[in-house]
Amino acid sequence: MLLNTGKAHYRIVGEVLNGEVNDVYVCQKQNEPTAPYKTVWLVKDRLLARELMGKLDGVCETCFMHNEAAGFVFAYGEDRPLCRFYLNAVQRDAASPSRIWLDMVVRCMTSGLPPAVLNVILKQRQFHIGADGDIWLGSFVDLSEYDAQTGEKENVVLCAACIMELIALGAAAKTSAAAKNIRVMKLIQKKLDRNEYQEFMQLYSDIRLMTRDSGRRGSKERLKDLVVTRQDTIYRILAAICIVLVCMVIFMLVGHLLFGEFSFWKLFHAPLNRIGTESLLQ
């Protein structure tokens, strides 16, 4: 079967998915054996096809119609799932764990994809890694999981979950930095439990802060680390101080109402009875 985009004819090299909502193919320009491969979606659901036509125009390389389906042409990325090749990349020092995690967040922030499309990619764990440690988002997806209501908040939670899965893989394999990386996972989990992540930049900043080289960090950076990792304790101390201050203010107000003056201060100084040689008690 040939796919005519109006600008080029593509022959199908391989079928990745034949689903109810969409098909996914790996294609190549006809009669051009050295042409690069492309990933092509054929979206058969009419409502979704109409919606994606408006949202993916300018994001994918080409939009076209094929019979009653909407077609979308994307750059092809080799199928190298990050979950499968992560440990190999880390153990060969192709990339450090922190660089991989940060690159994952950056790819999400800079993809230009509609949030609902990115959501499907993240749900289906379409992160891939090259032999050199480069990270990219794949497009071999089943759009039956498409949800138009999803936004950045849902996507940053999914991205954080993907990162924690990789940290768990490293811990299970007992990689050299496993113990340090567990600290990152605990922080991310704590913030997920509190529903704190609203934007990708928040996740990026936490990872960057927690994985910075401790030998090069100054006192300010170490203080930031302490604040991030001891937030619960700090909040409890501040809350206790606030309660004490509120009690002091209430005590002073009650004393003023009962005795006509702020009797609280009498605890700290003697009353003024004399000025010079004159007594105020007469």
mmCIF file of C-alpha atoms in Angstrom:
data_model
loop_
_atom_site.group_PDB
_atom_site.id
_atom_site.type_symbol
_atom_site.label_atom_id
_atom_site.label_comp_id
_atom_site.label_asym_id
_atom_site.label_seq_id
_atom_site.Cartn_x
_atom_site.Cartn_y
_atom_site.Cartn_z
ATOM 1 C CA MET A 1 0.000 0.000 0.000
ATOM 2 C CA LEU A 2 1.161 3.508 -0.860
ATOM 3 C CA LEU A 3 0.331 6.609 1.137
ATOM 4 C CA ASN A 4 -0.056 9.813 -0.844
ATOM 5 C CA THR A 5 0.501 12.931 1.286
ATOM 6 C CA GLY A 6 0.033 15.305 -1.626
ATOM 7 C CA LYS A 7 3.746 16.116 -1.517
ATOM 8 C CA ALA A 8 5.215 12.613 -1.653
ATOM 9 C CA HIS A 9 4.297 8.955 -1.982
ATOM 10 C CA TYR A 10 5.339 6.717 0.890
ATOM 11 C CA ARG A 11 5.653 2.957 0.773
ATOM 12 C CA ILE A 12 5.031 1.017 3.972
ATOM 13 C CA VAL A 13 8.174 -0.657 5.282
ATOM 14 C CA GLY A 14 6.587 -2.133 8.385
ATOM 15 C CA GLU A 15 3.365 -2.133 10.385
ATOM 16 C CA VAL A 16 3.744 -1.220 14.050
ATOM 17 C CA LEU A 17 0.094 -1.076 15.114
ATOM 18 C CA ASN A 18 -3.290 -1.888 13.646
ATOM 19 C CA GLY A 19 -5.728 -0.546 16.215
ATOM 20 C CA GLU A 20 -9.353 0.479 16.470
ATOM 21 C CA VAL A 21 -8.529 4.196 16.690
ATOM 22 C CA ASN A 22 -5.314 4.435 14.692
ATOM 23 C CA ASP A 23 -2.692 2.536 12.728
ATOM 24 C CA VAL A 24 1.050 3.176 12.938
ATOM 25 C CA TYR A 25 3.459 2.459 10.098
ATOM 26 C CA VAL A 26 7.148 2.884 9.346
ATOM 27 C CA CYS A 27 7.394 4.306 5.841
ATOM 28 C CA GLN A 28 9.890 5.483 3.239
ATOM 29 C CA LYS A 29 9.521 7.643 0.161
ATOM 30 C CA GLN A 30 8.744 5.599 -2.922
ATOM 31 C CA ASN A 31 11.659 4.937 -5.288
ATOM 32 C CA GLU A 32 14.146 6.513 -2.841
ATOM 33 C CA PRO A 33 15.928 3.603 -1.105
ATOM 34 C CA THR A 34 18.289 5.958 0.769
ATOM 35 C CA ALA A 35 15.532 8.249 2.035
ATOM 36 C CA PRO A 36 15.108 8.382 5.817
ATOM 37 C CA TYR A 37 12.329 6.389 7.439
ATOM 38 C CA LYS A 38 9.209 8.153 8.685
ATOM 39 C CA THR A 39 6.595 7.225 11.260
ATOM 40 C CA VAL A 40 3.048 7.622 9.947
ATOM 41 C CA TRP A 41 -0.186 7.644 11.911
ATOM 42 C CA LEU A 42 -3.479 6.900 10.217
ATOM 43 C CA VAL A 43 -6.208 8.049 12.596
ATOM 44 C CA LYS A 44 -9.493 6.331 11.824
ATOM 45 C CA ASP A 45 -11.650 7.855 14.560
ATOM 46 C CA ARG A 46 -13.302 10.852 12.875
ATOM 47 C CA LEU A 47 -13.705 13.069 15.939
ATOM 48 C CA LEU A 48 -10.122 12.473 17.048
ATOM 49 C CA ALA A 49 -8.839 12.929 13.482
ATOM 50 C CA ARG A 50 -10.552 16.311 13.252
ATOM 51 C CA GLU A 51 -9.151 17.397 16.619
ATOM 52 C CA LEU A 52 -5.593 16.303 15.817
ATOM 53 C CA MET A 53 -5.680 17.988 12.423
ATOM 54 C CA GLY A 54 -6.023 21.278 14.236
ATOM 55 C CA LYS A 55 -3.494 20.527 16.966
ATOM 56 C CA LEU A 56 -0.691 18.681 15.159
ATOM 57 C CA ASP A 57 -0.466 20.941 12.138
ATOM 58 C CA GLY A 58 2.978 22.480 12.505
ATOM 59 C CA VAL A 59 4.118 19.840 14.995
ATOM 60 C CA CYS A 60 4.306 16.861 12.634
ATOM 61 C CA GLU A 61 6.018 17.064 9.236
ATOM 62 C CA THR A 62 2.887 16.610 7.118
ATOM 63 C CA CYS A 63 -0.869 16.161 7.592
ATOM 64 C CA PHE A 64 -2.915 14.496 4.866
ATOM 65 C CA MET A 65 -6.099 12.537 4.219
ATOM 66 C CA HIS A 66 -6.077 8.870 3.209
ATOM 67 C CA ASN A 67 -9.535 7.594 2.336
ATOM 68 C CA GLU A 68 -11.520 8.394 5.511
ATOM 69 C CA ALA A 69 -8.485 8.479 7.814
ATOM 70 C CA ALA A 70 -6.284 11.431 8.753
ATOM 71 C CA GLY A 71 -2.568 10.868 8.210
ATOM 72 C CA PHE A 72 0.310 12.396 10.187
ATOM 73 C CA VAL A 73 3.975 12.053 9.239
ATOM 74 C CA PHE A 74 6.640 12.236 11.960
ATOM 75 C CA ALA A 75 10.398 11.871 12.003
ATOM 76 C CA TYR A 76 11.328 8.261 12.687
ATOM 77 C CA GLY A 77 13.146 7.309 15.876
ATOM 78 C CA GLU A 78 14.723 3.907 16.396
ATOM 79 C CA ASP A 79 12.830 1.674 18.797
ATOM 80 C CA ARG A 80 15.176 1.603 21.818
ATOM 81 C CA PRO A 81 12.916 1.725 24.913
ATOM 82 C CA LEU A 82 14.577 3.496 27.803
ATOM 83 C CA CYS A 83 13.300 0.949 30.323
ATOM 84 C CA ARG A 84 15.197 -1.760 28.425
ATOM 85 C CA PHE A 85 18.447 0.079 27.676
ATOM 86 C CA TYR A 86 18.743 2.327 30.744
ATOM 87 C CA LEU A 87 21.034 0.126 32.830
ATOM 88 C CA ASN A 88 23.279 -0.586 29.872
ATOM 89 C CA ALA A 89 23.684 3.142 29.163
ATOM 90 C CA VAL A 90 24.470 3.909 32.814
ATOM 91 C CA GLN A 91 26.916 1.016 33.254
ATOM 92 C CA ARG A 92 28.771 1.945 30.043
ATOM 93 C CA ASP A 93 28.893 5.596 31.175
ATOM 94 C CA ALA A 94 27.113 6.664 27.988
ATOM 95 C CA ALA A 95 25.142 8.994 30.245
ATOM 96 C CA SER A 96 24.811 9.546 33.976
ATOM 97 C CA PRO A 97 21.464 8.754 35.593
ATOM 98 C CA SER A 98 20.866 12.420 36.453
ATOM 99 C CA ARG A 99 21.524 13.504 32.878
ATOM 100 C CA ILE A 100 19.017 10.935 31.604
ATOM 101 C CA TRP A 101 16.353 12.070 34.072
ATOM 102 C CA LEU A 102 16.863 15.734 33.264
ATOM 103 C CA ASP A 103 16.811 15.024 29.526
ATOM 104 C CA MET A 104 13.500 13.220 29.953
ATOM 105 C CA VAL A 105 11.956 16.302 31.552
ATOM 106 C CA VAL A 106 13.477 18.605 28.924
ATOM 107 C CA ARG A 107 12.129 16.485 26.060
ATOM 108 C CA CYS A 108 8.651 16.778 27.542
ATOM 109 C CA MET A 109 8.966 20.551 28.015
ATOM 110 C CA THR A 110 10.277 21.207 24.508
ATOM 111 C CA SER A 111 8.339 18.637 22.472
ATOM 112 C CA GLY A 112 5.716 21.124 21.283
ATOM 113 C CA LEU A 113 3.155 18.322 21.395
ATOM 114 C CA PRO A 114 -0.377 18.967 22.638
ATOM 115 C CA PRO A 115 -0.660 17.891 26.299
ATOM 116 C CA ALA A 116 -3.164 15.155 25.468
ATOM 117 C CA VAL A 117 -0.818 13.602 22.877
ATOM 118 C CA LEU A 118 2.169 13.852 25.217
ATOM 119 C CA ASN A 119 0.023 12.187 27.868
ATOM 120 C CA VAL A 120 -0.472 9.113 25.655
ATOM 121 C CA ILE A 121 3.262 8.967 24.923
ATOM 122 C CA LEU A 122 4.080 9.080 28.643
ATOM 123 C CA LYS A 123 1.417 6.535 29.591
ATOM 124 C CA GLN A 124 2.875 4.099 27.075
ATOM 125 C CA ARG A 125 6.443 4.792 28.248
ATOM 126 C CA GLN A 126 7.620 6.012 24.860
ATOM 127 C CA PHE A 127 10.998 7.271 26.085
ATOM 128 C CA HIS A 128 13.906 5.974 24.013
ATOM 129 C CA ILE A 129 17.673 6.191 24.426
ATOM 130 C CA GLY A 130 20.464 6.005 21.855
ATOM 131 C CA ALA A 131 23.809 4.282 22.241
ATOM 132 C CA ASP A 132 25.317 7.715 22.988
ATOM 133 C CA GLY A 133 22.819 8.377 25.785
ATOM 134 C CA ASP A 134 20.605 10.719 23.764
ATOM 135 C CA ILE A 135 16.922 10.711 24.774
ATOM 136 C CA TRP A 136 13.910 11.112 22.490
ATOM 137 C CA LEU A 137 10.142 10.634 22.585
ATOM 138 C CA GLY A 138 8.761 7.852 20.438
ATOM 139 C CA SER A 139 5.593 7.955 18.356
ATOM 140 C CA PHE A 140 4.619 4.273 18.260
ATOM 141 C CA VAL A 141 1.438 4.893 20.241
ATOM 142 C CA ASP A 142 -2.101 3.588 20.507
ATOM 143 C CA LEU A 143 -4.354 6.662 20.570
ATOM 144 C CA SER A 144 -7.229 4.774 22.193
ATOM 145 C CA GLU A 145 -5.880 6.193 25.492
ATOM 146 C CA TYR A 146 -6.210 9.771 24.232
ATOM 147 C CA ASP A 147 -7.900 12.107 26.745
ATOM 148 C CA ALA A 148 -8.458 15.674 25.588
ATOM 149 C CA GLN A 149 -8.833 16.914 29.188
ATOM 150 C CA THR A 150 -5.290 16.117 30.322
ATOM 151 C CA GLY A 151 -2.805 18.922 30.865
ATOM 152 C CA GLU A 152 0.709 19.630 32.114
ATOM 153 C CA LYS A 153 -0.087 18.639 35.702
ATOM 154 C CA GLU A 154 -1.046 15.089 34.701
ATOM 155 C CA ASN A 155 1.966 14.845 32.394
ATOM 156 C CA VAL A 156 4.549 15.939 34.946
ATOM 157 C CA VAL A 157 3.184 13.301 37.346
ATOM 158 C CA LEU A 158 3.597 10.630 34.653
ATOM 159 C CA CYS A 159 7.118 11.818 33.840
ATOM 160 C CA ALA A 160 8.043 11.688 37.537
ATOM 161 C CA ALA A 161 6.668 8.141 37.722
ATOM 162 C CA CYS A 162 8.823 7.126 34.736
ATOM 163 C CA ILE A 163 11.917 8.553 36.443
ATOM 164 C CA MET A 164 11.169 6.714 39.688
ATOM 165 C CA GLU A 165 10.841 3.451 37.757
ATOM 166 C CA LEU A 166 14.354 3.978 36.386
ATOM 167 C CA ILE A 167 15.736 4.769 39.849
ATOM 168 C CA ALA A 168 14.166 1.548 41.114
ATOM 169 C CA LEU A 169 15.850 -0.345 38.266
ATOM 170 C CA GLY A 170 19.207 1.103 39.276
ATOM 171 C CA ALA A 171 18.607 0.233 42.929
ATOM 172 C CA ALA A 172 17.691 -3.352 42.055
ATOM 173 C CA ALA A 173 20.865 -3.674 39.971
ATOM 174 C CA LYS A 174 22.905 -2.040 42.778
ATOM 175 C CA THR A 175 24.546 0.542 40.525
ATOM 176 C CA SER A 176 27.291 2.708 42.006
ATOM 177 C CA ALA A 177 25.037 5.711 42.679
ATOM 178 C CA ALA A 178 21.986 3.715 43.773
ATOM 179 C CA ALA A 179 22.006 4.928 47.391
ATOM 180 C CA LYS A 180 22.284 8.578 46.365
ATOM 181 C CA ASN A 181 19.583 8.165 43.749
ATOM 182 C CA ILE A 182 17.167 6.721 46.298
ATOM 183 C CA ARG A 183 17.180 10.166 47.976
ATOM 184 C CA VAL A 184 15.931 11.655 44.727
ATOM 185 C CA MET A 185 13.176 9.046 44.483
ATOM 186 C CA LYS A 186 12.045 9.699 48.055
ATOM 187 C CA LEU A 187 11.824 13.430 47.426
ATOM 188 C CA ILE A 188 9.847 12.950 44.203
ATOM 189 C CA GLN A 189 7.497 10.478 45.915
ATOM 190 C CA LYS A 190 6.944 12.858 48.812
ATOM 191 C CA LYS A 191 6.002 15.686 46.454
ATOM 192 C CA LEU A 192 3.770 13.400 44.397
ATOM 193 C CA ASP A 193 1.951 12.349 47.569
ATOM 194 C CA ARG A 194 1.363 16.015 48.371
ATOM 195 C CA ASN A 195 0.215 16.753 44.835
ATOM 196 C CA GLU A 196 2.871 19.493 44.580
ATOM 197 C CA TYR A 197 3.984 19.019 40.989
ATOM 198 C CA GLN A 198 2.068 21.320 38.659
ATOM 199 C CA GLU A 199 4.750 22.111 36.056
ATOM 200 C CA PHE A 200 7.704 20.311 34.492
ATOM 201 C CA MET A 201 10.058 23.040 35.705
ATOM 202 C CA GLN A 202 9.353 22.075 39.321
ATOM 203 C CA LEU A 203 10.419 18.486 38.669
ATOM 204 C CA TYR A 204 13.477 19.642 36.715
ATOM 205 C CA SER A 205 14.578 21.963 39.544
ATOM 206 C CA ASP A 206 14.247 19.234 42.190
ATOM 207 C CA ILE A 207 16.313 16.742 40.197
ATOM 208 C CA ARG A 208 18.927 19.369 39.359
ATOM 209 C CA LEU A 209 19.220 20.394 42.994
ATOM 210 C CA MET A 210 19.415 16.860 44.401
ATOM 211 C CA THR A 211 21.955 15.538 41.885
ATOM 212 C CA ARG A 212 24.376 18.448 41.770
ATOM 213 C CA ASP A 213 27.979 17.435 42.494
ATOM 214 C CA SER A 214 28.335 17.751 46.270
ATOM 215 C CA GLY A 215 32.067 18.472 45.981
ATOM 216 C CA ARG A 216 31.406 21.645 44.019
ATOM 217 C CA ARG A 217 28.502 22.920 46.055
ATOM 218 C CA GLY A 218 28.891 25.860 48.400
ATOM 219 C CA SER A 219 27.094 26.599 51.637
ATOM 220 C CA LYS A 220 24.089 28.126 49.857
ATOM 221 C CA GLU A 221 23.530 25.003 47.756
ATOM 222 C CA ARG A 222 23.901 22.736 50.787
ATOM 223 C CA LEU A 223 21.417 24.910 52.673
ATOM 224 C CA LYS A 224 18.951 24.540 49.792
ATOM 225 C CA ASP A 225 19.414 20.767 49.944
ATOM 226 C CA LEU A 226 18.737 20.823 53.663
ATOM 227 C CA VAL A 227 15.574 22.874 53.193
ATOM 228 C CA VAL A 228 14.298 20.574 50.452
ATOM 229 C CA THR A 229 14.978 17.336 52.329
ATOM 230 C CA ARG A 230 13.874 18.586 55.777
ATOM 231 C CA GLN A 231 10.761 20.498 54.803
ATOM 232 C CA ASP A 232 8.521 18.576 57.210
ATOM 233 C CA THR A 233 10.727 19.314 60.220
ATOM 234 C CA ILE A 234 11.143 22.979 59.297
ATOM 235 C CA TYR A 235 7.391 23.429 58.835
ATOM 236 C CA ARG A 236 6.717 21.841 62.236
ATOM 237 C CA ILE A 237 9.217 24.145 63.959
ATOM 238 C CA LEU A 238 7.763 27.221 62.277
ATOM 239 C CA ALA A 239 4.246 26.113 63.205
ATOM 240 C CA ALA A 240 5.272 25.671 66.851
ATOM 241 C CA ILE A 241 6.861 29.138 66.919
ATOM 242 C CA CYS A 242 3.705 30.649 65.424
ATOM 243 C CA ILE A 243 1.547 28.944 68.086
ATOM 244 C CA VAL A 244 3.771 30.314 70.865
ATOM 245 C CA LEU A 245 3.613 33.830 69.442
ATOM 246 C CA VAL A 246 -0.167 33.658 69.094
ATOM 247 C CA CYS A 247 -0.481 32.527 72.714
ATOM 248 C CA MET A 248 1.718 35.439 73.853
ATOM 249 C CA VAL A 249 -0.423 37.954 71.963
ATOM 250 C CA ILE A 250 -3.626 36.492 73.429
ATOM 251 C CA PHE A 251 -2.120 36.609 76.938
ATOM 252 C CA MET A 252 -1.181 40.272 76.468
ATOM 253 C CA LEU A 253 -4.642 41.201 75.181
ATOM 254 C CA VAL A 254 -6.406 39.424 78.034
ATOM 255 C CA GLY A 255 -4.118 41.142 80.545
ATOM 256 C CA HIS A 256 -4.853 44.505 78.996
ATOM 257 C CA LEU A 257 -8.604 43.925 79.136
ATOM 258 C CA LEU A 258 -8.518 42.748 82.758
ATOM 259 C CA PHE A 259 -5.964 45.127 84.268
ATOM 260 C CA GLY A 260 -6.005 48.093 81.913
ATOM 261 C CA GLU A 261 -2.388 47.674 80.919
ATOM 262 C CA PHE A 262 -0.125 45.133 79.296
ATOM 263 C CA SER A 263 0.673 43.281 82.517
ATOM 264 C CA PHE A 264 2.784 40.802 80.553
ATOM 265 C CA TRP A 265 5.705 43.210 80.578
ATOM 266 C CA LYS A 266 5.670 43.361 84.401
ATOM 267 C CA LEU A 267 7.280 39.945 84.299
ATOM 268 C CA PHE A 268 10.432 41.471 82.825
ATOM 269 C CA HIS A 269 10.935 44.799 84.661
ATOM 270 C CA ALA A 270 10.148 46.468 87.982
ATOM 271 C CA PRO A 271 7.535 49.263 88.106
ATOM 272 C CA LEU A 272 8.781 52.884 87.829
ATOM 273 C CA ASN A 273 8.419 54.359 91.367
ATOM 274 C CA ARG A 274 10.889 57.246 91.426
ATOM 275 C CA ILE A 275 12.313 59.851 89.036
ATOM 276 C CA GLY A 276 15.453 61.456 90.470
ATOM 277 C CA THR A 277 14.723 62.542 94.051
ATOM 278 C CA GLU A 278 10.956 62.661 93.553
ATOM 279 C CA SER A 279 8.806 59.688 94.537
ATOM 280 C CA LEU A 280 5.877 58.809 92.308
ATOM 281 C CA LEU A 281 4.106 57.002 95.131
ATOM 282 C CA GLN A 282 3.189 60.195 97.044
#
